[in-house]
Tab-separated table of C-alpha atoms in Angstrom:
chain	number	residue	atom	x	y	z
A	688	UNK	CA	87.261	138.016	89.895
A	689	UNK	CA	84.746	135.254	89.115
A	690	UNK	CA	84.095	133.402	85.998
A	691	UNK	CA	80.961	131.841	85.777
A	692	UNK	CA	80.195	128.116	84.289
A	693	UNK	CA	77.275	128.930	82.018
A	694	UNK	CA	79.174	132.203	80.733
A	695	UNK	CA	82.075	129.932	79.742
A	696	UNK	CA	80.079	127.323	78.022
A	697	UNK	CA	78.256	129.933	75.860
A	698	UNK	CA	81.705	131.510	75.307
A	699	UNK	CA	83.790	128.790	74.369
A	700	UNK	CA	81.768	125.302	74.025
A	701	UNK	CA	78.618	126.161	71.684
A	702	UNK	CA	79.782	123.611	69.652
A	703	UNK	CA	79.861	120.829	72.656
A	704	UNK	CA	76.873	121.961	74.224
A	705	UNK	CA	75.296	118.485	73.753
A	706	UNK	CA	78.123	117.061	75.651
A	707	UNK	CA	77.873	118.051	79.133
A	708	UNK	CA	80.313	115.917	80.481
A	709	UNK	CA	83.186	117.253	78.422
A	710	UNK	CA	82.217	120.757	79.096
A	711	UNK	CA	81.953	120.523	82.933
A	712	UNK	CA	85.189	118.628	82.907
A	713	UNK	CA	87.216	121.161	80.909
A	714	UNK	CA	85.683	124.267	82.533
A	715	UNK	CA	85.294	123.445	85.944
A	716	UNK	CA	89.737	122.955	86.072
A	717	UNK	CA	89.338	126.384	84.035
A	718	UNK	CA	87.425	128.038	86.830
A	719	UNK	CA	89.959	126.443	89.550
A	720	UNK	CA	93.107	127.623	87.863
A	721	UNK	CA	91.459	130.850	87.125
A	722	UNK	CA	90.997	131.401	90.432
A	723	UNK	CA	94.414	130.514	91.766
A	724	UNK	CA	96.258	132.271	88.949
A	725	UNK	CA	94.466	135.448	89.093
A	726	UNK	CA	94.892	136.049	92.554
A	727	UNK	CA	98.652	135.786	92.345
A	728	UNK	CA	98.533	138.113	89.230
A	729	UNK	CA	96.495	140.540	91.225
A	730	UNK	CA	99.028	140.826	94.141
A	731	UNK	CA	102.657	140.687	92.176
A	732	UNK	CA	102.406	143.920	89.542
A	733	UNK	CA	105.866	142.734	88.167
A	734	UNK	CA	104.633	139.974	86.268
A	735	UNK	CA	104.591	140.952	82.728
A	736	UNK	CA	105.149	137.661	80.763
A	737	UNK	CA	103.199	133.938	81.928
A	738	UNK	CA	103.759	130.687	80.693
A	739	UNK	CA	101.075	127.879	81.243
A	740	UNK	CA	102.685	124.344	80.684
A	741	UNK	CA	99.898	121.963	79.640
A	742	UNK	CA	97.320	124.556	78.064
A	743	UNK	CA	94.763	122.302	76.599
A	744	UNK	CA	92.051	124.487	74.666
A	745	UNK	CA	94.055	127.524	75.918
A	746	UNK	CA	90.498	128.784	77.655
A	747	UNK	CA	92.138	129.523	80.981
A	748	UNK	CA	95.115	131.743	78.931
A	749	UNK	CA	92.188	133.308	77.122
A	750	UNK	CA	90.354	134.128	80.498
A	751	UNK	CA	93.642	135.504	81.862
A	752	UNK	CA	94.311	137.547	79.077
A	753	UNK	CA	91.034	139.377	79.010
A	754	UNK	CA	91.274	140.319	82.876
A	755	UNK	CA	95.122	141.291	82.362
A	756	UNK	CA	95.537	142.518	78.870
A	757	UNK	CA	99.053	143.991	79.808
A	758	UNK	CA	100.490	140.541	80.211
A	759	UNK	CA	101.901	138.261	77.390
A	760	UNK	CA	100.888	134.968	78.014
A	761	UNK	CA	101.988	131.637	75.861
A	762	UNK	CA	101.049	127.968	76.471
A	763	UNK	CA	103.245	124.639	75.887
A	764	UNK	CA	101.138	121.517	74.947
A	765	UNK	CA	102.140	118.571	73.817
A	766	UNK	CA	98.616	117.365	72.919
A	767	UNK	CA	99.330	113.617	72.485
A	768	UNK	CA	95.928	112.257	72.951
A	769	UNK	CA	92.602	113.522	72.659
A	770	UNK	CA	93.450	116.826	71.078
A	771	UNK	CA	91.052	116.788	68.353
A	772	UNK	CA	88.629	118.657	70.630
A	773	UNK	CA	90.856	120.822	72.235
A	774	UNK	CA	91.968	122.220	68.944
A	775	UNK	CA	88.654	122.813	67.699
A	776	UNK	CA	88.111	124.962	70.625
A	777	UNK	CA	91.422	126.306	70.665
A	778	UNK	CA	91.015	127.831	66.799
A	779	UNK	CA	87.515	128.902	67.510
A	780	UNK	CA	88.933	131.493	70.279
A	781	UNK	CA	87.987	134.964	69.014
A	782	UNK	CA	90.619	137.552	68.918
A	783	UNK	CA	93.516	135.264	70.399
A	784	UNK	CA	96.428	137.301	71.554
A	785	UNK	CA	98.672	134.441	72.701
A	786	UNK	CA	99.814	130.977	71.410
A	787	UNK	CA	99.956	127.669	72.118
A	788	UNK	CA	103.222	125.793	71.197
A	789	UNK	CA	102.515	121.987	70.507
A	790	UNK	CA	105.881	120.625	72.106
A	791	UNK	CA	106.794	118.724	75.261
A	792	UNK	CA	108.303	121.409	77.624
A	793	UNK	CA	111.705	119.330	77.578
A	794	UNK	CA	112.209	120.335	73.811
A	795	UNK	CA	110.884	123.616	74.277
A	796	UNK	CA	113.084	126.962	74.259
A	797	UNK	CA	112.866	130.619	74.190
A	798	UNK	CA	114.943	133.482	73.866
A	799	UNK	CA	112.906	135.521	76.276
A	800	UNK	CA	112.416	134.078	79.808
A	801	UNK	CA	109.062	134.395	81.910
A	802	UNK	CA	107.961	136.162	85.266
A	803	UNK	CA	105.569	133.334	86.141
A	804	UNK	CA	105.384	129.537	85.196
A	805	UNK	CA	102.704	127.260	86.071
A	806	UNK	CA	101.245	124.061	85.599
A	807	UNK	CA	98.104	122.665	86.699
A	808	UNK	CA	97.628	118.401	87.164
A	809	UNK	CA	100.522	118.131	84.731
A	810	UNK	CA	103.413	117.314	87.120
A	811	UNK	CA	102.122	113.568	87.602
A	812	UNK	CA	102.346	112.970	83.772
A	813	UNK	CA	106.004	113.715	83.876
A	814	UNK	CA	108.353	110.595	83.747
A	815	UNK	CA	111.521	112.715	84.932
A	816	UNK	CA	110.082	115.166	87.265
A	817	UNK	CA	113.439	116.359	88.275
A	818	UNK	CA	114.414	117.456	84.871
A	819	UNK	CA	111.134	119.134	84.781
A	820	UNK	CA	112.110	121.112	87.527
A	821	UNK	CA	115.325	122.148	86.434
A	822	UNK	CA	114.054	122.925	83.015
A	823	UNK	CA	111.016	125.212	84.112
A	824	UNK	CA	113.694	126.906	86.343
A	825	UNK	CA	115.802	127.662	83.504
A	826	UNK	CA	112.891	129.252	81.814
A	827	UNK	CA	112.266	131.867	84.900
A	828	UNK	CA	113.416	135.214	85.088
A	829	UNK	CA	115.321	136.299	88.359
A	830	UNK	CA	113.066	136.401	91.063
A	831	UNK	CA	110.547	134.458	88.610
A	832	UNK	CA	107.827	132.003	90.017
A	833	UNK	CA	107.246	128.759	89.109
A	834	UNK	CA	103.939	127.091	90.603
A	835	UNK	CA	102.978	123.710	90.539
A	836	UNK	CA	99.629	122.151	91.143
A	837	UNK	CA	99.662	118.413	91.348
A	838	UNK	CA	98.034	115.501	93.451
A	839	UNK	CA	100.572	114.516	96.280
A	840	UNK	CA	100.651	110.428	96.116
A	841	UNK	CA	102.365	110.322	99.694
A	842	UNK	CA	98.599	110.020	100.464
A	843	UNK	CA	97.612	106.551	99.192
A	844	UNK	CA	94.831	107.697	96.696
A	845	UNK	CA	94.618	108.096	92.845
A	846	UNK	CA	92.336	110.653	91.924
A	847	UNK	CA	92.229	110.082	88.053
A	848	UNK	CA	91.115	106.577	88.435
A	849	UNK	CA	89.466	106.896	91.999
A	850	UNK	CA	91.489	104.367	93.502
A	851	UNK	CA	93.201	103.575	96.722
A	852	UNK	CA	96.892	103.156	96.012
A	853	UNK	CA	98.162	99.656	97.647
A	854	UNK	CA	101.707	99.908	98.296
A	855	UNK	CA	102.664	101.070	94.761
A	856	UNK	CA	101.713	101.527	91.411
A	857	UNK	CA	102.569	98.119	90.525
A	858	UNK	CA	100.523	96.356	92.956
A	859	UNK	CA	97.662	98.692	92.696
A	860	UNK	CA	97.651	97.842	88.729
A	861	UNK	CA	97.516	93.887	89.926
A	862	UNK	CA	94.572	94.560	91.887
A	863	UNK	CA	92.225	96.882	89.695
A	864	UNK	CA	93.533	96.092	86.461
A	865	UNK	CA	90.098	95.596	84.948
A	866	UNK	CA	88.531	98.604	86.308
A	867	UNK	CA	91.717	100.799	85.331
A	868	UNK	CA	90.918	99.372	81.911
A	869	UNK	CA	87.522	99.998	81.846
A	870	UNK	CA	88.255	103.561	83.030
A	871	UNK	CA	90.134	104.514	79.951
A	872	UNK	CA	88.079	102.974	77.341
A	873	UNK	CA	84.981	105.043	78.874
A	874	UNK	CA	86.916	108.138	79.242
A	875	UNK	CA	88.920	107.634	75.754
A	876	UNK	CA	92.114	107.694	77.406
A	877	UNK	CA	93.893	105.014	76.405
A	878	UNK	CA	97.401	105.117	78.086
A	879	UNK	CA	96.523	107.195	81.085
A	880	UNK	CA	97.665	105.328	83.660
A	881	UNK	CA	100.839	104.131	82.094
A	882	UNK	CA	101.636	107.819	81.697
A	883	UNK	CA	101.202	108.339	85.525
A	884	UNK	CA	103.937	108.696	88.101
A	885	UNK	CA	103.151	108.681	91.651
A	886	UNK	CA	105.264	111.780	92.812
A	887	UNK	CA	105.043	112.482	96.598
A	888	UNK	CA	105.618	115.895	98.095
A	889	UNK	CA	108.041	114.564	100.740
A	890	UNK	CA	110.379	113.186	97.896
A	891	UNK	CA	109.964	116.917	96.101
A	892	UNK	CA	111.062	118.352	99.006
A	893	UNK	CA	113.759	116.220	99.588
A	894	UNK	CA	115.105	117.036	96.172
A	895	UNK	CA	114.567	120.822	96.309
A	896	UNK	CA	116.351	121.221	99.668
A	897	UNK	CA	119.261	119.238	98.154
A	898	UNK	CA	119.466	121.398	95.539
A	899	UNK	CA	119.254	124.531	97.435
A	900	UNK	CA	116.113	125.940	95.467
A	901	UNK	CA	113.913	128.567	96.902
A	902	UNK	CA	110.570	127.171	97.605
A	903	UNK	CA	107.296	126.676	99.851
A	904	UNK	CA	104.445	124.571	99.686
A	905	UNK	CA	101.216	126.456	99.902
A	906	UNK	CA	99.156	124.315	102.600
A	907	UNK	CA	96.177	126.712	102.291
A	908	UNK	CA	95.089	124.629	99.177
A	909	UNK	CA	93.808	122.099	101.322
A	910	UNK	CA	90.912	124.340	102.436
A	911	UNK	CA	90.439	125.693	99.215
A	912	UNK	CA	90.350	121.895	97.869
A	913	UNK	CA	88.010	120.599	100.339
A	914	UNK	CA	85.511	123.624	99.365
A	915	UNK	CA	85.991	123.116	95.848
A	916	UNK	CA	84.989	119.496	96.022
A	917	UNK	CA	81.985	120.563	98.039
A	918	UNK	CA	80.764	123.163	95.698
A	919	UNK	CA	81.796	121.661	92.319
A	920	UNK	CA	79.197	119.087	91.119
A	921	UNK	CA	81.257	117.978	88.262
A	922	UNK	CA	84.677	117.278	90.484
A	923	UNK	CA	82.376	115.524	93.139
A	924	UNK	CA	81.035	113.352	90.422
A	925	UNK	CA	84.417	112.487	89.180
A	926	UNK	CA	85.605	111.850	92.386
A	927	UNK	CA	82.646	109.398	93.676
A	928	UNK	CA	83.192	108.056	97.051
A	929	UNK	CA	86.193	109.588	97.656
A	930	UNK	CA	84.479	113.079	97.142
A	931	UNK	CA	81.636	111.938	99.380
A	932	UNK	CA	84.137	110.807	102.272
A	933	UNK	CA	85.808	114.252	101.848
A	934	UNK	CA	82.728	116.239	101.972
A	935	UNK	CA	81.460	114.068	104.986
A	936	UNK	CA	84.863	114.666	106.567
A	937	UNK	CA	84.859	118.516	106.276
A	938	UNK	CA	81.025	118.558	107.992
A	939	UNK	CA	82.381	117.145	111.126
A	940	UNK	CA	85.991	118.980	110.704
A	941	UNK	CA	87.483	115.492	110.937
A	942	UNK	CA	89.601	116.914	107.934
A	943	UNK	CA	91.283	119.209	110.720
A	944	UNK	CA	91.840	116.008	112.954
A	945	UNK	CA	93.694	114.242	109.984
A	946	UNK	CA	95.549	116.826	108.314
A	947	UNK	CA	96.199	119.378	111.073
A	948	UNK	CA	96.586	117.076	114.201
A	949	UNK	CA	97.858	113.911	113.047
A	950	UNK	CA	100.009	115.472	109.897
A	951	UNK	CA	98.700	112.662	107.521
A	952	UNK	CA	99.860	113.967	103.987
A	953	UNK	CA	96.869	115.999	102.115
A	954	UNK	CA	96.297	114.412	98.592
A	955	UNK	CA	96.933	117.705	96.751
A	956	UNK	CA	99.953	120.065	96.798
A	957	UNK	CA	100.530	123.326	95.418
A	958	UNK	CA	104.471	124.091	95.139
A	959	UNK	CA	106.004	127.688	94.466
A	960	UNK	CA	109.571	127.762	93.582
A	961	UNK	CA	111.188	131.067	93.270
A	962	UNK	CA	114.175	131.828	91.322
A	963	UNK	CA	116.662	133.310	93.504
A	964	UNK	CA	119.942	132.261	91.690
């Protein structure tokens, strides 16, 4: 199952064809999400209901519904900033067979729970991530899966602003305040920095173990992310020098030395929680 960038542009973003940056930003993340989630759906025939948290324009859900018509899909997105563009895309979807509820996940409730819940690059924007895990777990059916894709801030790098992390968020902001402000103005994402929470894999795993969650981290995401940054022109552009360093390291197998031999934390994580109780 493969979704093509040009095909998606023509299908969903005809009204935005002049804004190549916006199109590429939305669609490359959609393609990444589609590849990851479709593989899970193909391998799990017992998944009949899916909730995406942070659905944006709904393109990913629409494509998943096209390939998995028997599954019931639903989205949740608070749409707190920049939503007017996503709303236009969402409302233009033809034969939409799913809903996106405009609400924060903390306030979302349903009488029917889900076989699969997933979120892509949402976790780092959650103020109370422990409550988020508890809430999403409560929305799962027995043996349901909760999959979280997110940056791993145990590695000292902030991918939204492409900045090295110096000690912590406060110190990093002190040194890069002007650059952060400039980035928010250029991307029309005022308040993005304030809404980021530097959540690390070690802290998350400690919480999961303490509370007896059944979980594992899919370490194979490392290779797929390195391949993606090599082949995805938009992601490569967004990551700037960080992306070029990653490509260089991969080409010389330095990534294996850094992440496999020395066990330095990889800057991205895929967490899978299975509801056993």
